[in-house]
Coordinates of C-alpha atoms in Angstrom, one line a residue:
Chain A
M1 CA 0.0 0.0 0.0
C2 CA 1.5 3.3 -0.9
L3 CA 1.3 5.9 1.8
A4 CA 0.1 9.3 0.6
I5 CA 1.8 11.6 3.1
P6 CA 0.7 15.2 2.4
M7 CA 3.5 17.6 2.0
Q8 CA 3.2 21.3 2.8
V9 CA 3.8 23.9 0.1
V10 CA 6.2 26.6 1.2
A11 CA 6.6 28.4 -2.1
I12 CA 5.3 28.5 -5.7
D13 CA 8.0 29.3 -8.4
G14 CA 7.8 29.9 -12.1
G15 CA 4.6 30.3 -14.0
S16 CA 5.4 33.0 -16.5
D17 CA 3.4 32.9 -19.8
D18 CA 6.0 30.7 -21.4
V19 CA 4.8 27.1 -21.5
L20 CA 8.3 26.1 -20.8
D21 CA 8.3 27.8 -17.4
P22 CA 5.7 25.9 -15.6
Q23 CA 4.7 26.5 -12.0
V24 CA 6.6 24.4 -9.5
A25 CA 5.7 24.0 -5.8
L26 CA 8.5 23.8 -3.3
V27 CA 7.2 21.4 -0.6
E28 CA 8.7 20.6 2.8
S29 CA 8.6 17.8 5.2
D30 CA 10.9 17.3 8.1
G31 CA 13.2 20.1 6.9
I32 CA 13.7 18.5 3.4
R33 CA 12.6 20.7 0.5
K34 CA 11.7 19.3 -2.8
A35 CA 10.5 20.9 -6.1
I36 CA 7.2 19.3 -7.2
R37 CA 5.6 19.7 -10.7
L38 CA 2.1 20.9 -10.8
E39 CA 0.9 20.0 -14.3
M40 CA -1.3 17.1 -13.0
V41 CA -2.7 18.6 -9.8
D42 CA -6.5 19.1 -9.5
R43 CA -6.0 22.7 -8.4
I44 CA -3.0 24.9 -7.9
P45 CA -2.2 25.0 -4.2
M46 CA -1.7 28.1 -2.2
V47 CA 1.3 28.5 0.1
G48 CA 0.5 26.8 3.3
E49 CA -1.7 24.1 1.7
Y50 CA -0.7 20.5 1.2
V51 CA -0.3 18.3 -1.8
I52 CA -0.2 14.5 -2.3
I53 CA 2.6 13.5 -4.6
H54 CA 2.8 10.7 -7.0
A55 CA 6.2 10.1 -8.7
G56 CA 7.3 13.7 -8.5
F57 CA 4.0 15.2 -9.5
A58 CA 1.5 16.8 -7.2
I59 CA -1.8 15.0 -8.0
R60 CA -4.1 16.5 -5.3
T61 CA -4.2 19.6 -3.3
L62 CA -5.4 19.4 0.3
T63 CA -6.4 22.2 2.6
A64 CA -4.4 22.4 5.8
E65 CA -7.4 21.0 7.6
E66 CA -7.8 18.0 5.4
A67 CA -4.1 17.3 5.5
E68 CA -3.9 17.5 9.3
Y69 CA -6.8 15.0 9.5
N70 CA -4.9 12.6 7.3
L71 CA -1.6 13.1 9.0
D72 CA -3.4 12.5 12.4
L73 CA -4.7 9.2 11.1
M74 CA -1.3 8.2 10.0
R75 CA 0.3 9.3 13.3
R76 CA -2.2 7.2 15.3
M77 CA -1.5 4.3 13.1
V78 CA 2.2 4.5 13.9
E79 CA 1.5 5.0 17.6
M80 CA -0.6 1.9 17.6
L81 CA 2.2 -0.1 16.1
D82 CA 4.6 1.4 18.7
E83 CA 2.3 0.3 21.5
D84 CA 2.3 -3.2 20.0
N85 CA 6.0 -3.2 20.4
N86 CA 6.2 -3.9 16.7
T87 CA 8.0 -0.8 15.4
S88 CA 10.6 -2.6 13.3
G89 CA 9.5 -2.3 9.8
A90 CA 6.3 -0.6 10.7
L91 CA 6.8 2.1 8.2
Q92 CA 9.5 0.4 6.2
Chain B
M1 CA 35.6 -6.4 -2.0
T2 CA 32.0 -6.4 -3.0
Q3 CA 30.3 -3.1 -3.8
V4 CA 26.7 -2.0 -3.9
I5 CA 25.3 0.6 -6.3
S6 CA 22.0 2.0 -5.0
I7 CA 19.5 3.9 -7.1
H8 CA 17.6 6.0 -4.7
P9 CA 15.3 7.6 -5.2
V10 CA 14.1 5.9 -8.3
T11 CA 13.0 8.7 -10.6
R12 CA 9.4 8.8 -11.8
I13 CA 8.5 6.0 -9.3
E14 CA 6.3 6.7 -6.4
G15 CA 8.2 7.6 -3.2
H16 CA 10.0 4.9 -1.5
A17 CA 11.7 2.5 -4.0
R18 CA 15.4 1.6 -3.9
I19 CA 17.3 -0.6 -6.2
D20 CA 20.6 -2.1 -5.0
I21 CA 22.9 -3.7 -7.5
H22 CA 25.6 -5.9 -5.8
L23 CA 28.9 -6.2 -7.6
D24 CA 31.6 -8.9 -6.9
D25 CA 35.3 -8.3 -6.7
S26 CA 35.7 -8.2 -10.4
G27 CA 32.9 -5.7 -10.9
Q28 CA 30.4 -8.3 -12.2
V29 CA 26.8 -8.1 -11.0
S30 CA 26.3 -10.8 -8.4
D31 CA 22.8 -9.8 -7.3
A32 CA 20.2 -7.0 -7.7
R33 CA 17.3 -6.3 -5.4
L34 CA 14.4 -3.9 -5.5
H35 CA 13.2 -2.6 -2.2
I36 CA 9.7 -1.1 -2.1
D37 CA 8.6 0.5 1.0
A38 CA 5.0 -0.1 1.7
L39 CA 2.8 0.8 4.5
R40 CA 2.3 -1.7 7.2
G41 CA 0.0 -1.3 10.1
F42 CA -3.3 -0.4 8.4
E43 CA -4.6 -3.8 9.2
Q44 CA -4.0 -3.4 13.0
F45 CA -5.1 0.2 12.9
V46 CA -8.6 -0.5 11.7
V47 CA -9.4 -3.2 14.3
G48 CA -12.2 -2.1 16.6
R49 CA -13.4 0.6 14.2
P50 CA -17.0 0.5 12.8
A51 CA -16.8 -1.2 9.4
E52 CA -18.7 1.4 7.6
E53 CA -15.9 3.9 8.3
I54 CA -13.3 1.9 6.5
P55 CA -14.0 3.0 2.9
R56 CA -13.6 6.6 4.0
I57 CA -10.5 6.1 6.1
V58 CA -8.6 4.0 3.6
S59 CA -9.0 6.6 0.9
R60 CA -7.3 9.2 3.2
I61 CA -4.3 7.0 3.9
C62 CA -3.9 5.6 0.4
G63 CA -4.3 8.9 -1.4
V64 CA -2.5 7.9 -4.6
C65 CA -5.3 5.7 -5.9
P66 CA -8.1 6.5 -3.3
W67 CA -11.0 5.3 -5.5
M68 CA -9.6 1.8 -5.8
H69 CA -9.2 1.4 -2.0
H70 CA -12.5 3.1 -1.4
L71 CA -14.4 0.7 -3.7
A72 CA -12.6 -2.5 -2.7
A73 CA -13.3 -1.6 1.0
A74 CA -17.0 -0.8 0.2
K75 CA -17.4 -4.1 -1.5
A76 CA -15.8 -6.0 1.3
I77 CA -18.0 -4.3 3.9
D78 CA -21.1 -5.2 1.8
G79 CA -20.0 -8.8 2.3
C80 CA -19.5 -8.4 6.1
F81 CA -23.1 -7.0 6.3
A82 CA -24.5 -9.4 3.7
V83 CA -26.0 -6.7 1.5
T84 CA -26.0 -6.4 -2.3
P85 CA -26.2 -2.9 -3.9
P86 CA -29.2 -2.3 -6.2
P87 CA -28.3 -2.1 -9.9
A88 CA -28.0 1.7 -10.0
G89 CA -25.7 1.7 -7.0
N90 CA -23.5 -0.9 -8.5
L91 CA -23.3 0.8 -12.0
L92 CA -22.5 4.2 -10.4
R93 CA -19.7 2.6 -8.4
E94 CA -18.3 0.9 -11.5
L95 CA -18.5 4.2 -13.5
C96 CA -16.4 5.9 -10.8
H97 CA -14.0 3.0 -10.9
V98 CA -13.4 3.2 -14.6
L99 CA -13.1 7.0 -14.6
A100 CA -10.4 6.7 -11.9
H101 CA -8.6 4.2 -14.2
I102 CA -8.7 6.6 -17.0
H103 CA -7.0 9.5 -15.3
D104 CA -4.4 7.2 -13.7
K105 CA -3.5 5.7 -17.1
I106 CA -3.2 9.1 -18.8
L107 CA -0.9 10.3 -16.0
H108 CA 1.3 7.1 -16.0
F109 CA 1.7 6.7 -19.7
F110 CA 2.4 10.2 -20.8
F111 CA 4.1 11.7 -17.8
L112 CA 6.0 8.8 -16.3
A113 CA 6.5 6.2 -19.1
S114 CA 6.6 7.8 -22.5
P115 CA 9.6 10.1 -22.0
D116 CA 11.7 6.9 -21.8
F117 CA 10.7 6.0 -25.4
I118 CA 10.2 9.3 -27.1
F119 CA 13.7 10.3 -26.3
E120 CA 16.9 8.3 -26.7
P121 CA 17.8 6.5 -23.5
D122 CA 21.2 8.2 -23.4
S123 CA 19.7 11.6 -23.9
D124 CA 20.1 14.1 -21.1
F125 CA 17.9 13.9 -18.1
S126 CA 16.8 17.5 -18.6
V127 CA 15.2 16.4 -21.9
R128 CA 14.0 12.9 -21.1
N129 CA 11.1 14.0 -18.9
I130 CA 7.7 15.5 -19.4
M131 CA 9.1 19.0 -20.3
G132 CA 10.9 17.3 -23.2
L133 CA 7.6 16.1 -24.4
V134 CA 6.0 19.5 -23.9
R135 CA 8.7 21.0 -26.1
R136 CA 8.4 18.4 -28.8
E137 CA 4.7 17.8 -28.8
P138 CA 3.1 20.9 -27.1
G139 CA -0.4 20.2 -28.5
L140 CA -0.4 16.6 -27.3
A141 CA 1.0 17.6 -23.9
A142 CA -1.7 20.2 -23.4
E143 CA -4.4 17.7 -24.4
V144 CA -3.1 15.1 -22.0
V145 CA -3.5 17.5 -19.1
R146 CA -7.0 18.6 -20.3
M147 CA -8.2 15.0 -20.7
R148 CA -7.0 14.0 -17.3
Q149 CA -8.8 17.0 -15.9
L150 CA -11.9 16.1 -17.8
S151 CA -12.0 12.6 -16.3
L152 CA -11.6 14.0 -12.8
M153 CA -14.3 16.5 -13.4
M154 CA -16.7 13.8 -14.6
L155 CA -15.9 11.9 -11.3
E156 CA -16.8 15.0 -9.3
R157 CA -20.1 15.4 -11.1
I158 CA -21.0 11.8 -10.2
A159 CA -19.6 11.5 -6.8
G160 CA -19.5 15.1 -5.4
K161 CA -16.6 17.5 -5.1
A162 CA -14.6 15.6 -2.5
V163 CA -10.8 15.4 -2.3
H164 CA -11.2 11.9 -0.8
P165 CA -14.1 9.8 -2.2
V166 CA -17.0 9.2 0.1
A167 CA -19.7 8.3 -2.4
A168 CA -19.5 4.5 -2.1
V169 CA -21.4 3.6 1.0
V170 CA -22.3 0.2 2.5
G171 CA -25.0 -1.3 0.3
G172 CA -24.5 1.0 -2.6
F173 CA -23.9 4.7 -3.6
A174 CA -24.7 8.0 -1.9
K175 CA -26.1 10.1 -4.7
P176 CA -28.4 9.2 -7.7
M177 CA -27.6 10.3 -11.2
T178 CA -30.1 12.6 -13.1
G179 CA -31.0 12.1 -16.8
E180 CA -29.4 15.5 -17.5
E181 CA -26.2 14.6 -15.8
R182 CA -26.1 11.3 -17.7
Q183 CA -26.4 13.1 -21.1
G184 CA -23.5 15.5 -20.2
L185 CA -21.4 12.6 -19.1
L186 CA -22.1 10.7 -22.3
A187 CA -20.9 13.6 -24.4
D188 CA -17.7 14.0 -22.3
G189 CA -17.2 10.2 -22.4
R190 CA -17.1 10.3 -26.2
I191 CA -14.4 13.0 -26.0
L192 CA -12.4 10.8 -23.8
L193 CA -12.8 7.8 -26.1
D194 CA -11.7 9.8 -29.1
F195 CA -8.6 11.0 -27.2
A196 CA -7.8 7.4 -26.1
C197 CA -7.9 6.1 -29.7
R198 CA -5.7 9.0 -30.9
A199 CA -3.3 8.4 -27.9
L200 CA -2.9 4.7 -28.8
R201 CA -2.3 5.6 -32.5
Y202 CA 0.3 8.1 -31.5
A203 CA 2.0 5.6 -29.2
K204 CA 2.1 3.0 -31.9
E205 CA 3.8 5.4 -34.3
K206 CA 6.2 7.2 -32.0
V207 CA 6.7 5.1 -28.8
F208 CA 6.2 1.4 -29.2
C209 CA 8.5 1.2 -32.1
R210 CA 11.4 1.4 -29.6
F211 CA 10.2 -1.5 -27.6
A212 CA 12.0 -4.3 -29.4
D213 CA 15.4 -2.9 -28.8
E214 CA 14.8 -1.9 -25.2
E215 CA 13.1 -5.2 -24.4
S216 CA 16.0 -7.3 -25.6
A217 CA 18.4 -5.1 -23.6
L218 CA 16.3 -5.8 -20.5
N219 CA 16.1 -9.6 -21.1
P220 CA 12.5 -10.3 -20.3
I221 CA 11.4 -12.6 -17.6
T222 CA 8.8 -15.5 -17.9
T223 CA 6.0 -15.7 -15.3
G224 CA 2.4 -16.4 -14.8
F225 CA -0.3 -13.8 -14.6
L226 CA -3.4 -12.8 -12.5
G227 CA -6.4 -10.7 -13.5
T228 CA -10.2 -10.5 -13.5
V229 CA -12.7 -11.8 -16.1
D230 CA -16.4 -12.3 -16.2
G231 CA -18.1 -15.7 -16.6
Q232 CA -17.5 -15.6 -20.4
G233 CA -13.8 -14.8 -20.0
N234 CA -14.2 -11.0 -20.9
L235 CA -11.8 -8.5 -19.3
R236 CA -13.3 -6.9 -16.2
F237 CA -12.0 -4.1 -13.9
Y238 CA -14.7 -3.8 -11.3
E239 CA -16.0 -7.3 -10.6
G240 CA -15.7 -10.9 -11.8
L241 CA -13.7 -14.0 -11.2
L242 CA -9.9 -14.0 -10.5
R243 CA -8.1 -15.9 -13.2
L244 CA -4.6 -17.2 -12.6
M245 CA -2.6 -18.1 -15.7
R246 CA 0.6 -20.1 -15.7
A247 CA 3.3 -19.3 -18.2
D248 CA 2.2 -22.2 -20.3
S249 CA -1.2 -20.4 -20.7
S250 CA -3.2 -22.9 -18.6
V251 CA -5.7 -21.1 -16.3
T252 CA -7.7 -21.6 -13.2
A253 CA -10.4 -19.3 -12.0
F254 CA -11.7 -18.6 -8.5
A255 CA -13.9 -16.2 -6.7
A256 CA -12.1 -13.5 -4.7
P257 CA -13.2 -14.9 -1.3
D258 CA -11.1 -18.0 -2.1
Y259 CA -7.9 -16.1 -2.7
A260 CA -6.1 -17.6 0.3
S261 CA -6.5 -21.1 -1.3
H262 CA -4.5 -20.0 -4.3
L263 CA -2.2 -17.3 -3.2
S264 CA 0.1 -17.1 -0.2
E265 CA 2.4 -14.6 1.4
W266 CA 6.2 -14.8 1.5
V267 CA 8.9 -12.6 3.1
E268 CA 12.4 -12.9 1.9
P269 CA 15.1 -12.7 4.6
W270 CA 16.6 -9.5 3.0
S271 CA 13.4 -7.6 2.9
T272 CA 10.5 -6.8 5.3
A273 CA 8.1 -6.4 2.3
K274 CA 5.3 -8.9 2.0
M275 CA 5.4 -10.8 -1.3
V276 CA 2.7 -13.0 -2.8
Y277 CA 3.0 -16.2 -4.8
A278 CA 0.8 -18.8 -6.4
S279 CA 0.8 -21.4 -3.8
A280 CA -1.8 -23.4 -5.7
W281 CA 0.8 -24.3 -8.2
N282 CA 2.6 -26.4 -5.5
E283 CA 6.0 -25.4 -6.7
G284 CA 7.1 -23.2 -3.8
F285 CA 8.6 -19.7 -4.2
S286 CA 11.8 -18.7 -6.1
L287 CA 12.9 -15.4 -7.6
D288 CA 15.5 -17.1 -9.7
P289 CA 14.9 -15.5 -13.1
D290 CA 16.0 -18.7 -14.8
A291 CA 13.8 -21.0 -12.8
P292 CA 11.1 -18.9 -11.1
R293 CA 8.6 -20.7 -8.9
G294 CA 5.2 -19.5 -7.9
I295 CA 5.8 -16.1 -9.6
Y296 CA 3.0 -14.2 -11.4
R297 CA 2.4 -10.6 -12.4
V298 CA -0.6 -8.4 -12.1
N299 CA -1.4 -5.1 -13.8
T300 CA -2.2 -4.1 -17.3
L301 CA -0.3 -6.8 -19.2
A302 CA -1.5 -9.5 -16.8
R303 CA -5.2 -8.5 -17.3
L304 CA -4.9 -8.6 -21.1
N305 CA -3.1 -12.0 -21.0
V306 CA -5.7 -13.7 -18.8
C307 CA -8.8 -12.5 -20.5
D308 CA -10.1 -14.4 -23.6
R309 CA -11.5 -11.2 -25.1
I310 CA -12.6 -7.6 -24.4
A311 CA -16.4 -7.0 -24.7
T312 CA -16.0 -3.6 -26.3
P313 CA -15.2 -3.4 -30.1
L314 CA -12.4 -0.9 -30.3
A315 CA -10.4 -2.4 -27.5
Q316 CA -11.1 -5.9 -28.7
A317 CA -9.6 -5.0 -32.2
E318 CA -6.5 -3.7 -30.5
L319 CA -6.2 -6.8 -28.3
E320 CA -6.5 -9.0 -31.4
A321 CA -3.7 -7.1 -33.1
F322 CA -1.6 -7.2 -29.9
R323 CA -2.0 -10.9 -29.5
A324 CA -1.3 -11.7 -33.2
R325 CA 2.1 -9.9 -32.7
F326 CA 3.1 -10.9 -29.2
G327 CA 1.2 -14.2 -28.5
R328 CA -0.6 -15.2 -25.4
P329 CA 0.6 -14.8 -22.7
A330 CA 2.8 -11.9 -23.9
Q331 CA 5.9 -11.8 -21.6
G332 CA 7.7 -8.6 -22.5
T333 CA 7.9 -6.3 -19.5
L334 CA 7.6 -3.1 -21.5
L335 CA 4.4 -4.4 -23.2
A336 CA 2.6 -3.3 -20.0
H337 CA 2.7 0.2 -21.5
W338 CA 1.0 -1.0 -24.7
A339 CA -1.5 -2.9 -22.6
R340 CA -2.1 0.2 -20.5
L341 CA -3.3 2.1 -23.6
I342 CA -5.5 -0.7 -24.8
E343 CA -7.0 -0.7 -21.3
L344 CA -7.5 3.1 -21.6
V345 CA -9.6 2.5 -24.8
Y346 CA -11.5 -0.2 -23.0
A347 CA -12.1 2.0 -20.0
C348 CA -13.5 4.8 -22.2
E349 CA -15.7 2.4 -24.1
R350 CA -16.9 1.0 -20.8
V351 CA -17.8 4.5 -19.5
L352 CA -20.1 4.9 -22.5
E353 CA -21.6 1.4 -22.0
L354 CA -22.4 2.1 -18.3
L355 CA -23.9 5.4 -19.2
A356 CA -26.0 3.8 -21.9
D357 CA -27.5 1.5 -19.3
E358 CA -31.0 2.9 -18.4
R359 CA -30.7 1.5 -14.9
I360 CA -27.9 3.9 -14.0
T361 CA -30.3 6.7 -13.3
G362 CA -32.6 4.5 -11.1
P363 CA -33.6 6.2 -7.9
L364 CA -32.8 3.2 -5.7
I365 CA -29.1 3.4 -5.2
R366 CA -28.6 1.8 -1.8
T367 CA -29.7 -1.3 0.0
P368 CA -30.2 -0.7 3.8
A369 CA -27.6 -2.5 5.8
E370 CA -27.4 -3.4 9.5
P371 CA -24.1 -3.9 11.3
R372 CA -23.6 -7.6 12.0
A373 CA -20.9 -10.2 12.4
G374 CA -19.5 -11.5 9.1
R375 CA -16.6 -11.7 6.7
G376 CA -16.4 -9.8 3.4
I377 CA -13.7 -9.9 0.7
G378 CA -13.9 -7.1 -1.9
H379 CA -11.6 -7.0 -4.9
V380 CA -11.2 -4.7 -7.9
E381 CA -8.6 -4.4 -10.6
A382 CA -6.7 -1.3 -9.7
P383 CA -4.3 0.4 -12.2
R384 CA -1.4 -1.3 -10.4
G385 CA -3.1 -4.6 -10.3
T386 CA -5.5 -6.8 -8.4
L387 CA -6.5 -5.2 -5.1
I388 CA -8.1 -7.3 -2.3
H389 CA -9.6 -6.1 0.9
D390 CA -10.6 -8.8 3.4
Y391 CA -12.4 -7.9 6.7
T392 CA -14.2 -9.7 9.5
T393 CA -16.7 -7.9 11.8
D394 CA -18.1 -8.7 15.2
D395 CA -21.8 -8.5 16.3
N396 CA -21.6 -4.7 16.5
G397 CA -20.2 -4.4 13.0
C398 CA -16.7 -3.5 14.2
I399 CA -13.6 -4.8 12.5
V400 CA -11.9 -7.7 14.3
R401 CA -9.6 -8.8 11.5
A402 CA -8.3 -7.1 8.3
N403 CA -6.0 -8.2 5.5
L404 CA -5.1 -6.2 2.3
I405 CA -3.2 -7.3 -0.8
V406 CA -2.5 -4.3 -3.0
G407 CA -1.4 -4.4 -6.7
T408 CA 2.3 -3.7 -6.1
T409 CA 2.6 -6.4 -3.4
H410 CA 1.9 -9.1 -6.1
N411 CA 4.4 -7.4 -8.4
I412 CA 7.4 -7.1 -5.9
A413 CA 8.6 -10.6 -6.7
P414 CA 8.5 -10.3 -10.5
M415 CA 10.0 -6.8 -10.4
N416 CA 12.9 -8.2 -8.5
M417 CA 13.3 -10.8 -11.2
N418 CA 13.3 -8.0 -13.8
V419 CA 15.8 -6.0 -11.9
R420 CA 18.2 -8.9 -11.6
R421 CA 17.8 -9.8 -15.3
A422 CA 18.3 -6.3 -16.5
A423 CA 21.3 -5.6 -14.2
A424 CA 23.0 -8.8 -15.2
N425 CA 22.4 -8.3 -18.9
L426 CA 23.3 -4.6 -19.0
A427 CA 26.3 -4.6 -16.8
V428 CA 29.0 -7.0 -18.0
K429 CA 31.3 -4.6 -16.3
A430 CA 28.9 -2.4 -14.4
T431 CA 29.6 1.3 -14.2
A432 CA 27.0 3.4 -12.6
D433 CA 26.4 5.6 -15.6
A434 CA 23.0 7.2 -16.0
M435 CA 22.0 5.2 -19.1
F436 CA 22.7 1.9 -17.4
L437 CA 20.7 2.9 -14.3
N438 CA 17.8 4.4 -16.3
R439 CA 17.4 1.1 -18.2
I440 CA 17.0 -0.8 -14.9
E441 CA 14.5 1.8 -13.7
M442 CA 12.6 1.5 -17.0
A443 CA 11.9 -2.2 -16.2
V444 CA 10.4 -1.1 -12.8
R445 CA 8.5 1.8 -14.2
A446 CA 6.6 -0.5 -16.5
Y447 CA 4.8 -1.8 -13.5
D448 CA 3.8 1.6 -12.3
P449 CA 4.6 0.6 -8.7

């Protein structure tokens, strides 16, 4: 199962009229920044919103509220595994 | 001293894949392994939760193909509560399912796969990506984006504007379709079908011609296949029998609830990832590319191999031409891309078929369901392969046991065989040059893991 961890958009770059200068989102998670292409996303995110990424492309924009809900589900899932003393390989 | 070359991250592959190529003292490839990180823990996480919540929770966690998990879970919970959706509910679910296939296939083929073949494999990375395609074929690239958006907008019109799908509910579907909506969707469905046919024509002229060279460089593997068919052997995405084909083309069919009698799980000592093999063949498990045991593939090529025919005319004509050229079962790894576009044509034709069915606008879309103890196994064909959700509930309708097999899980074993073959064939004296590594990645990308 692929885990769709929402990543927060910290900046939007590019996007002049030139088709060869597409908009790119800079996303951040745990201090790591990545440039993510936006051609395939359902709507262009605003800074502070989140995106779900598939193979280097943002495919879905989430509001901060939606993303927090998903992240909370994932955190609880990991906590539950920790409680079961089964952390090795939990999130491989 | 031995050396390990790691490809990490694997470009244009979802998140957490790593390929390790092991070299011996003389620089020859001694082994190659693909590690796919998958989520574990979902099965424990859902225990104790009300079953009807599962279709909504799973689509939030597996946000890459949320519709697939949403629908497989809904089908499974129908089974737990022993309800059957009315015809309209079932047709609306399947319509959402094929539309989700359409946007996924467009994304994968044009954005992730085609740059490998439109450009020379040794061309610069800055060219061999989607921006290279935009430069060379600006009209096509713009249409690709438009068509994917169109399929997403059609989904929203049917299922509501939700980031995460919620429309499939236990016993059916949440919202009926009006006659007016149906007419609009039919018109848009014809636009999608027209695009799918042109996309396949384009790929045959510009993309697939490169396959023969690349395929021989990869040195294909020989495996069995798993997919879904109806009672007449027609290709199916949303429901039907699972059909397991051996490499010699002999087949056995079984209903999804019997999956554990045919398929078993396996964990290799070097990996924590769950693999699945065909235990019904009684030959054990081996990843040796020269003598594989129990290994089958799922996904686009597998589905076209196991079906006898496709029940829609344009896709059937393409399947016949494909089979005349590559045989049955076709084994070439890269043929998964060709199969993907034939499936795109089928999915578009199926959208029109479903919308042509008068029952789809029926007002009765949901069968009332009461929480109860039971077991339900729901399966769909997802873009990445056969997806199985298996739940057991207690008297209150809460989950007491869950098991999931997702498409990529079936394919981890054959992908590993591919990586070994490709690495051994390409690297007589391996150097970690970009072209060598990209060729190995191409084998993995064909599976769309």
